[in-house]
PDB file of C-alpha atoms in Angstrom:
ATOM      1  CA  MET A  75     118.328  65.326  60.057  1.00  0.00           C
ATOM      2  CA  LEU A  76     115.380  65.419  62.327  1.00  0.00           C
ATOM      3  CA  ALA A  77     112.939  68.290  61.919  1.00  0.00           C
ATOM      4  CA  PRO A  78     112.657  70.587  64.966  1.00  0.00           C
ATOM      5  CA  VAL A  79     109.710  69.801  67.139  1.00  0.00           C
ATOM      6  CA  PRO A  80     107.398  72.850  67.485  1.00  0.00           C
ATOM      7  CA  ARG A  81     106.612  73.995  70.991  1.00  0.00           C
ATOM      8  CA  PRO A  82     103.128  73.200  72.205  1.00  0.00           C
ATOM      9  CA  PRO A  83     100.744  76.079  72.858  1.00  0.00           C
ATOM     10  CA  GLY A  84     101.079  75.607  76.609  1.00  0.00           C
ATOM     11  CA  SER A  85     104.859  75.792  76.698  1.00  0.00           C
ATOM     12  CA  LEU A  86     106.849  77.084  79.667  1.00  0.00           C
ATOM     13  CA  ALA A  87     107.771  80.351  77.930  1.00  0.00           C
ATOM     14  CA  LEU A  88     104.128  81.135  77.184  1.00  0.00           C
ATOM     15  CA  ARG A  89     103.072  80.371  80.748  1.00  0.00           C
ATOM     16  CA  CYS A  90     105.855  82.551  82.138  1.00  0.00           C
ATOM     17  CA  SER A  91     104.915  85.464  79.883  1.00  0.00           C
ATOM     18  CA  ARG A  92     101.279  85.198  80.934  1.00  0.00           C
ATOM     19  CA  ALA A  93     102.284  85.102  84.597  1.00  0.00           C
ATOM     20  CA  LEU A  94     104.470  88.193  84.235  1.00  0.00           C
ATOM     21  CA  LEU A  95     101.687  90.125  82.488  1.00  0.00           C
ATOM     22  CA  ALA A  96      99.060  89.132  85.067  1.00  0.00           C
ATOM     23  CA  PRO A  97      97.499  92.026  87.024  1.00  0.00           C
ATOM     24  CA  ARG A  98      98.920  90.884  90.363  1.00  0.00           C
ATOM     25  CA  ALA A  99     102.401  90.486  88.923  1.00  0.00           C
ATOM     26  CA  ARG A 100     102.315  93.998  87.488  1.00  0.00           C
ATOM     27  CA  LEU A 101     101.041  95.328  90.821  1.00  0.00           C
ATOM     28  CA  SER A 102     103.984  93.638  92.542  1.00  0.00           C
ATOM     29  CA  VAL A 103     106.352  95.370  90.117  1.00  0.00           C
ATOM     30  CA  LEU A 104     104.714  98.715  90.908  1.00  0.00           C
ATOM     31  CA  ALA A 105     105.017  98.124  94.647  1.00  0.00           C
ATOM     32  CA  LEU A 106     108.684  97.183  94.244  1.00  0.00           C
ATOM     33  CA  LEU A 107     109.374 100.336  92.198  1.00  0.00           C
ATOM     34  CA  LEU A 108     107.664 102.577  94.751  1.00  0.00           C
ATOM     35  CA  LEU A 109     109.456 100.988  97.698  1.00  0.00           C
ATOM     36  CA  THR A 110     112.800 101.315  95.904  1.00  0.00           C
ATOM     37  CA  ALA A 111     112.119 104.962  95.064  1.00  0.00           C
ATOM     38  CA  ALA A 112     111.130 105.752  98.647  1.00  0.00           C
ATOM     39  CA  ALA A 113     114.240 104.015  99.972  1.00  0.00           C
ATOM     40  CA  LEU A 114     116.488 105.959  97.597  1.00  0.00           C
ATOM     41  CA  VAL A 115     114.905 109.233  98.696  1.00  0.00           C
ATOM     42  CA  VAL A 116     115.539 108.414 102.357  1.00  0.00           C
ATOM     43  CA  LEU A 117     119.134 107.290 101.736  1.00  0.00           C
ATOM     44  CA  TYR A 118     120.388 109.881  99.247  1.00  0.00           C
ATOM     45  CA  GLU A 119     118.044 112.871  99.780  1.00  0.00           C
ATOM     46  CA  PRO A 120     118.131 114.113  96.153  1.00  0.00           C
ATOM     47  CA  GLN A 121     116.468 117.382  97.173  1.00  0.00           C
ATOM     48  CA  ARG A 122     119.836 118.462  98.568  1.00  0.00           C
ATOM     49  CA  LEU A 123     121.367 118.144  95.112  1.00  0.00           C
ATOM     50  CA  LEU A 124     118.643 120.324  93.650  1.00  0.00           C
ATOM     51  CA  SER A 125     118.920 123.028  96.306  1.00  0.00           C
ATOM     52  CA  SER A 126     122.632 123.242  97.108  1.00  0.00           C
ATOM     53  CA  GLY A 127     124.657 120.938  94.895  1.00  0.00           C
ATOM     54  CA  TRP A 128     123.336 122.019  91.484  1.00  0.00           C
ATOM     55  CA  PRO A 129     126.069 121.842  88.839  1.00  0.00           C
ATOM     56  CA  ARG A 130     127.497 125.306  88.251  1.00  0.00           C
ATOM     57  CA  GLN A 131     128.390 124.646  84.623  1.00  0.00           C
ATOM     58  CA  THR A 132     124.727 124.484  83.633  1.00  0.00           C
ATOM     59  CA  ASP A 133     122.934 127.774  83.160  1.00  0.00           C
ATOM     60  CA  GLY A 134     120.198 129.387  81.126  1.00  0.00           C
ATOM     61  CA  THR A 135     117.513 127.390  79.342  1.00  0.00           C
ATOM     62  CA  GLY A 136     119.475 124.140  79.620  1.00  0.00           C
ATOM     63  CA  ALA A 137     119.602 124.443  83.394  1.00  0.00           C
ATOM     64  CA  VAL A 138     115.862 125.101  83.608  1.00  0.00           C
ATOM     65  CA  MET A 139     115.078 122.076  81.434  1.00  0.00           C
ATOM     66  CA  LEU A 140     117.459 119.848  83.389  1.00  0.00           C
ATOM     67  CA  PHE A 141     115.931 121.003  86.660  1.00  0.00           C
ATOM     68  CA  ALA A 142     112.406 120.305  85.347  1.00  0.00           C
ATOM     69  CA  LEU A 143     113.458 116.777  84.352  1.00  0.00           C
ATOM     70  CA  ALA A 144     115.039 116.132  87.744  1.00  0.00           C
ATOM     71  CA  TYR A 145     111.994 117.670  89.432  1.00  0.00           C
ATOM     72  CA  GLY A 146     109.630 115.277  87.646  1.00  0.00           C
ATOM     73  CA  VAL A 147     111.671 112.196  88.526  1.00  0.00           C
ATOM     74  CA  CYS A 148     111.979 113.317  92.152  1.00  0.00           C
ATOM     75  CA  THR A 149     108.248 113.928  92.572  1.00  0.00           C
ATOM     76  CA  ALA A 150     107.530 110.475  91.166  1.00  0.00           C
ATOM     77  CA  ALA A 151     109.970 109.178  93.811  1.00  0.00           C
ATOM     78  CA  PHE A 152     108.037 110.908  96.643  1.00  0.00           C
ATOM     79  CA  VAL A 153     110.296 113.931  97.170  1.00  0.00           C
ATOM     80  CA  PRO A 154     108.022 116.638  98.676  1.00  0.00           C
ATOM     81  CA  ARG A 155     107.062 119.269  96.103  1.00  0.00           C
ATOM     82  CA  PRO A 156     107.279 122.255  98.494  1.00  0.00           C
ATOM     83  CA  VAL A 157     110.996 121.571  98.951  1.00  0.00           C
ATOM     84  CA  LEU A 158     111.520 121.418  95.202  1.00  0.00           C
ATOM     85  CA  ASN A 159     109.473 124.574  94.632  1.00  0.00           C
ATOM     86  CA  LEU A 160     111.545 126.487  97.159  1.00  0.00           C
ATOM     87  CA  ALA A 161     114.696 125.195  95.473  1.00  0.00           C
ATOM     88  CA  ALA A 162     113.406 126.292  92.051  1.00  0.00           C
ATOM     89  CA  GLY A 163     112.847 129.821  93.311  1.00  0.00           C
ATOM     90  CA  ALA A 164     116.208 129.979  95.049  1.00  0.00           C
ATOM     91  CA  LEU A 165     118.075 128.761  91.963  1.00  0.00           C
ATOM     92  CA  PHE A 166     116.279 130.479  89.072  1.00  0.00           C
ATOM     93  CA  GLY A 167     114.182 133.265  90.522  1.00  0.00           C
ATOM     94  CA  SER A 168     110.426 133.675  90.314  1.00  0.00           C
ATOM     95  CA  ALA A 169     109.761 133.514  86.542  1.00  0.00           C
ATOM     96  CA  PHE A 170     112.140 130.750  85.451  1.00  0.00           C
ATOM     97  CA  GLY A 171     111.674 128.900  88.730  1.00  0.00           C
ATOM     98  CA  LEU A 172     107.911 128.761  88.218  1.00  0.00           C
ATOM     99  CA  THR A 173     108.390 127.525  84.644  1.00  0.00           C
ATOM    100  CA  ALA A 174     110.716 124.742  85.768  1.00  0.00           C
ATOM    101  CA  ALA A 175     108.481 123.781  88.690  1.00  0.00           C
ATOM    102  CA  ILE A 176     105.258 123.572  86.649  1.00  0.00           C
ATOM    103  CA  ALA A 177     106.990 121.593  83.893  1.00  0.00           C
ATOM    104  CA  GLY A 178     108.433 119.216  86.483  1.00  0.00           C
ATOM    105  CA  THR A 179     105.060 118.907  88.191  1.00  0.00           C
ATOM    106  CA  VAL A 180     103.310 117.855  84.982  1.00  0.00           C
ATOM    107  CA  LEU A 181     106.159 115.484  84.101  1.00  0.00           C
ATOM    108  CA  GLY A 182     106.141 113.847  87.530  1.00  0.00           C
ATOM    109  CA  ALA A 183     102.356 113.524  87.481  1.00  0.00           C
ATOM    110  CA  GLY A 184     102.513 111.921  84.037  1.00  0.00           C
ATOM    111  CA  ILE A 185     105.145 109.410  85.181  1.00  0.00           C
ATOM    112  CA  SER A 186     103.139 108.427  88.256  1.00  0.00           C
ATOM    113  CA  PHE A 187      99.870 108.243  86.300  1.00  0.00           C
ATOM    114  CA  THR A 188     101.429 106.019  83.635  1.00  0.00           C
ATOM    115  CA  LEU A 189     102.937 103.641  86.193  1.00  0.00           C
ATOM    116  CA  GLY A 190      99.692 103.419  88.125  1.00  0.00           C
ATOM    117  CA  ARG A 191      97.535 102.976  85.029  1.00  0.00           C
ATOM    118  CA  PHE A 192      99.553 100.184  83.385  1.00  0.00           C
ATOM    119  CA  LEU A 193     100.852  98.398  86.471  1.00  0.00           C
ATOM    120  CA  GLY A 194      98.163  98.827  89.089  1.00  0.00           C
ATOM    121  CA  GLN A 195      94.751  99.735  87.724  1.00  0.00           C
ATOM    122  CA  GLU A 196      93.600  96.294  86.617  1.00  0.00           C
ATOM    123  CA  ALA A 197      94.569  94.692  89.932  1.00  0.00           C
ATOM    124  CA  LEU A 198      93.388  97.464  92.250  1.00  0.00           C
ATOM    125  CA  ARG A 199      89.986  98.308  90.794  1.00  0.00           C
ATOM    126  CA  PRO A 200      88.319  95.101  92.132  1.00  0.00           C
ATOM    127  CA  MET A 201      89.557  96.115  95.618  1.00  0.00           C
ATOM    128  CA  LEU A 202      87.722  99.458  95.645  1.00  0.00           C
ATOM    129  CA  ARG A 203      85.279  98.781  98.446  1.00  0.00           C
ATOM    130  CA  GLY A 204      83.907 100.917 101.214  1.00  0.00           C
ATOM    131  CA  ARG A 205      82.188 104.293 101.135  1.00  0.00           C
ATOM    132  CA  TRP A 206      85.274 106.493 100.993  1.00  0.00           C
ATOM    133  CA  LEU A 207      87.066 104.575  98.250  1.00  0.00           C
ATOM    134  CA  THR A 208      83.914 104.085  96.199  1.00  0.00           C
ATOM    135  CA  ALA A 209      82.945 107.759  96.485  1.00  0.00           C
ATOM    136  CA  ALA A 210      86.462 108.963  95.597  1.00  0.00           C
ATOM    137  CA  ASP A 211      86.647 106.625  92.620  1.00  0.00           C
ATOM    138  CA  GLY A 212      83.229 107.692  91.361  1.00  0.00           C
ATOM    139  CA  GLN A 213      84.086 111.371  91.706  1.00  0.00           C
ATOM    140  CA  LEU A 214      87.376 111.009  89.826  1.00  0.00           C
ATOM    141  CA  SER A 215      85.861 108.792  87.140  1.00  0.00           C
ATOM    142  CA  ARG A 216      82.773 110.932  86.427  1.00  0.00           C
ATOM    143  CA  HIS A 217      84.153 114.423  87.084  1.00  0.00           C
ATOM    144  CA  GLY A 218      87.848 113.932  86.491  1.00  0.00           C
ATOM    145  CA  PHE A 219      88.890 117.398  85.395  1.00  0.00           C
ATOM    146  CA  ARG A 220      87.120 119.465  88.034  1.00  0.00           C
ATOM    147  CA  SER A 221      87.917 116.978  90.798  1.00  0.00           C
ATOM    148  CA  MET A 222      91.620 116.980  89.998  1.00  0.00           C
ATOM    149  CA  LEU A 223      91.594 120.760  89.580  1.00  0.00           C
ATOM    150  CA  ALA A 224      90.153 121.122  93.097  1.00  0.00           C
ATOM    151  CA  ILE A 225      92.710 118.697  94.512  1.00  0.00           C
ATOM    152  CA  ARG A 226      95.576 120.671  92.989  1.00  0.00           C
ATOM    153  CA  LEU A 227      94.185 124.055  94.005  1.00  0.00           C
ATOM    154  CA  PHE A 228      93.691 123.152  97.665  1.00  0.00           C
ATOM    155  CA  PRO A 229      96.711 121.564  99.353  1.00  0.00           C
ATOM    156  CA  GLY A 230      96.286 118.662 101.740  1.00  0.00           C
ATOM    157  CA  VAL A 231      96.176 115.604  99.480  1.00  0.00           C
ATOM    158  CA  PRO A 232      99.727 114.297  98.891  1.00  0.00           C
ATOM    159  CA  PHE A 233     100.837 114.797  95.305  1.00  0.00           C
ATOM    160  CA  ALA A 234     101.866 111.174  94.655  1.00  0.00           C
ATOM    161  CA  ALA A 235      98.740 109.766  96.320  1.00  0.00           C
ATOM    162  CA  ALA A 236      96.499 111.900  94.103  1.00  0.00           C
ATOM    163  CA  ASN A 237      98.378 110.740  91.009  1.00  0.00           C
ATOM    164  CA  TYR A 238      97.987 107.044  91.766  1.00  0.00           C
ATOM    165  CA  CYS A 239      94.349 107.394  92.843  1.00  0.00           C
ATOM    166  CA  ALA A 240      93.600 109.115  89.535  1.00  0.00           C
ATOM    167  CA  ALA A 241      95.438 106.351  87.669  1.00  0.00           C
ATOM    168  CA  VAL A 242      93.354 103.636  89.319  1.00  0.00           C
ATOM    169  CA  SER A 243      90.137 105.485  88.422  1.00  0.00           C
ATOM    170  CA  ARG A 244      88.817 105.839  84.881  1.00  0.00           C
ATOM    171  CA  MET A 245      90.088 109.376  84.443  1.00  0.00           C
ATOM    172  CA  ARG A 246      91.703 110.105  81.078  1.00  0.00           C
ATOM    173  CA  TYR A 247      95.211 111.403  80.474  1.00  0.00           C
ATOM    174  CA  VAL A 248      94.448 114.820  78.993  1.00  0.00           C
ATOM    175  CA  PRO A 249      92.016 116.049  81.697  1.00  0.00           C
ATOM    176  CA  PHE A 250      94.397 114.795  84.366  1.00  0.00           C
ATOM    177  CA  LEU A 251      97.447 116.586  82.970  1.00  0.00           C
ATOM    178  CA  VAL A 252      95.603 119.821  82.109  1.00  0.00           C
ATOM    179  CA  ALA A 253      93.974 119.997  85.550  1.00  0.00           C
ATOM    180  CA  THR A 254      97.349 119.316  87.157  1.00  0.00           C
ATOM    181  CA  ALA A 255      99.048 122.082  85.181  1.00  0.00           C
ATOM    182  CA  LEU A 256      96.342 124.678  85.857  1.00  0.00           C
ATOM    183  CA  GLY A 257      95.587 123.790  89.445  1.00  0.00           C
ATOM    184  CA  SER A 258      99.219 123.640  90.538  1.00  0.00           C
ATOM    185  CA  VAL A 259     100.066 127.196  89.466  1.00  0.00           C
ATOM    186  CA  PRO A 260      98.860 129.202  92.524  1.00  0.00           C
ATOM    187  CA  ASN A 261     100.500 127.176  95.301  1.00  0.00           C
ATOM    188  CA  THR A 262     103.595 126.441  93.239  1.00  0.00           C
ATOM    189  CA  ALA A 263     104.019 130.138  92.493  1.00  0.00           C
ATOM    190  CA  ALA A 264     103.711 130.961  96.194  1.00  0.00           C
ATOM    191  CA  TYR A 265     106.474 128.532  97.137  1.00  0.00           C
ATOM    192  CA  VAL A 266     108.702 129.587  94.244  1.00  0.00           C
ATOM    193  CA  VAL A 267     108.374 133.272  95.164  1.00  0.00           C
ATOM    194  CA  ALA A 268     109.087 132.425  98.798  1.00  0.00           C
ATOM    195  CA  GLY A 269     112.227 130.579  97.713  1.00  0.00           C
ATOM    196  CA  ALA A 270     113.320 133.438  95.482  1.00  0.00           C
ATOM    197  CA  GLN A 271     112.804 135.971  98.306  1.00  0.00           C
ATOM    198  CA  ALA A 272     114.166 133.776 101.092  1.00  0.00           C
ATOM    199  CA  GLY A 273     117.101 136.142 101.558  1.00  0.00           C
ATOM    200  CA  GLU A 274     114.669 138.955 102.373  1.00  0.00           C
ATOM    201  CA  PRO A 275     112.028 137.482 104.696  1.00  0.00           C
ATOM    202  CA  GLY A 276     110.641 140.946 105.417  1.00  0.00           C
ATOM    203  CA  SER A 277     109.956 141.793 101.772  1.00  0.00           C
ATOM    204  CA  PRO A 278     106.332 142.240 100.616  1.00  0.00           C
ATOM    205  CA  ALA A 279     106.672 139.412  98.074  1.00  0.00           C
ATOM    206  CA  PHE A 280     107.828 136.930 100.715  1.00  0.00           C
ATOM    207  CA  LEU A 281     105.135 137.967 103.172  1.00  0.00           C
ATOM    208  CA  PHE A 282     102.442 137.748 100.485  1.00  0.00           C
ATOM    209  CA  SER A 283     103.534 134.283  99.374  1.00  0.00           C
ATOM    210  CA  ALA A 284     103.757 133.023 102.964  1.00  0.00           C
ATOM    211  CA  GLY A 285     100.292 134.408 103.691  1.00  0.00           C
ATOM    212  CA  PHE A 286      98.873 132.791 100.564  1.00  0.00           C
ATOM    213  CA  ILE A 287     100.314 129.406 101.569  1.00  0.00           C
ATOM    214  CA  ALA A 288      98.748 129.690 105.026  1.00  0.00           C
ATOM    215  CA  LEU A 289      95.355 130.824 103.695  1.00  0.00           C
ATOM    216  CA  SER A 290      95.238 128.047 101.086  1.00  0.00           C
ATOM    217  CA  ALA A 291      95.921 125.460 103.791  1.00  0.00           C
ATOM    218  CA  VAL A 292      93.083 126.848 105.914  1.00  0.00           C
ATOM    219  CA  ALA A 293      90.746 126.928 102.901  1.00  0.00           C
ATOM    220  CA  ALA A 294      91.607 123.309 102.106  1.00  0.00           C
ATOM    221  CA  ALA A 295      90.770 122.264 105.672  1.00  0.00           C
ATOM    222  CA  VAL A 296      87.437 124.099 105.540  1.00  0.00           C
ATOM    223  CA  VAL A 297      86.483 122.548 102.180  1.00  0.00           C
ATOM    224  CA  ALA A 298      87.436 119.063 103.394  1.00  0.00           C
ATOM    225  CA  TRP A 299      85.341 119.570 106.548  1.00  0.00           C
ATOM    226  CA  ARG A 300      82.294 120.658 104.561  1.00  0.00           C
ATOM    227  CA  LYS A 301      82.625 117.845 102.010  1.00  0.00           C
ATOM    228  CA  ARG A 302      83.026 115.053 104.551  1.00  0.00           C
ATOM    229  CA  HIS A 303      79.286 114.233 104.460  1.00  0.00           C
ATOM    230  CA  HIS A 304      79.398 113.599 100.711  1.00  0.00           C
ATOM    231  CA  LEU A 305      82.150 111.007 101.149  1.00  0.00           C
ATOM    232  CA  ARG A 306      80.420 109.311 104.064  1.00  0.00           C
ATOM    233  CA  ALA A 307      77.128 109.022 102.215  1.00  0.00           C
ATOM    234  CA  PRO A 308      76.641 105.669 100.495  1.00  0.00           C
ATOM    235  CA  ALA A 309      76.896 105.622  96.745  1.00  0.00           C
ATOM    236  CA  PRO A 310      73.509 105.633  95.024  1.00  0.00           C
ATOM    237  CA  ALA A 311      72.419 102.257  93.800  1.00  0.00           C
ATOM    238  CA  VAL A 312      72.030 101.844  90.103  1.00  0.00           C
ATOM    239  CA  VAL A 313      68.474 100.722  89.352  1.00  0.00           C
ATOM    240  CA  PRO A 314      68.182  98.812  86.081  1.00  0.00           C
ATOM    241  CA  GLU A 315      65.686 100.178  83.656  1.00  0.00           C
ATOM    242  CA  PRO A 316      62.607  97.983  83.161  1.00  0.00           C
ATOM    243  CA  GLU A 317      62.479  96.203  79.867  1.00  0.00           C
ATOM    244  CA  ARG A 318      59.799  97.310  77.494  1.00  0.00           C
ATOM    245  CA  GLU A 319      57.048  94.841  76.875  1.00  0.00           C
ATOM    246  CA  ARG A 320      57.020  93.569  73.362  1.00  0.00           C
ATOM    247  CA  ALA A 321      53.809  93.411  71.417  1.00  0.00           C
ATOM    248  CA  PRO A 322      52.655  89.858  70.790  1.00  0.00           C
ATOM    249  CA  GLU A 323      53.700  88.578  67.444  1.00  0.00           C
ATOM    250  CA  VAL A 324      50.892  87.972  64.994  1.00  0.00           C
ATOM    251  CA  VAL A 325      51.156  84.768  63.083  1.00  0.00           C
ATOM    252  CA  GLY A 326      50.543  85.463  59.445  1.00  0.00           C
ATOM    253  CA  GLY A 327      49.860  88.828  57.858  1.00  0.00           C
ATOM    254  CA  PRO A 328      46.607  90.368  56.792  1.00  0.00           C
ATOM    255  CA  ARG A 329      44.992  88.630  53.885  1.00  0.00           C
TER     256      ARG A 329
END
């Protein structure tokens, strides 16, 4: 019998695997996943299932955990978080609704960050040009925790866009997730309380939550207006440090 001929190093399977793992190929996979998720949201509107068609046989802790899981998947698929927060309050009340919403927020942010980091970062980082993109990337890379905390505290930046921008930067996982969890509490709580008190729009809790949502939006606009000069300013050039002059070598030692 003839011995099997070993495949050469440059075989077709090896070339195909390298092509599939290339940065542009992974970016194409990410774009396809995001387009598919957006199309599914438009066609099926999963937020209706969370708000009105929630299975009645699930209750208690299991229902809260299932809602948090569905919440995270939906936010990664571009379902607006305010709608989900209102649904959490309407279904579970203020306390359990806030727990489910924050857990789903962190889960959805982690899913988006992981997809962006492994499928898009390597291909997108060379494309970061221009003042705005360079300034945003530098801010997220150098001051990840406080930058993400500010983004979550002040509404205005879309949730999914902030997740993928952070993934393309050099921000680490733990600061990103902790800042997301802490910074999302105030606005999420306002929407959850509004959803829980939707049947009584004249109640003090509903009026307070609605007022907080409006004031946070105004504060976000004011902060963005004041910070616009920092983003328009060109990034400071990095000046290389001058090399120290070396002392001339002495041939031979003292005798």
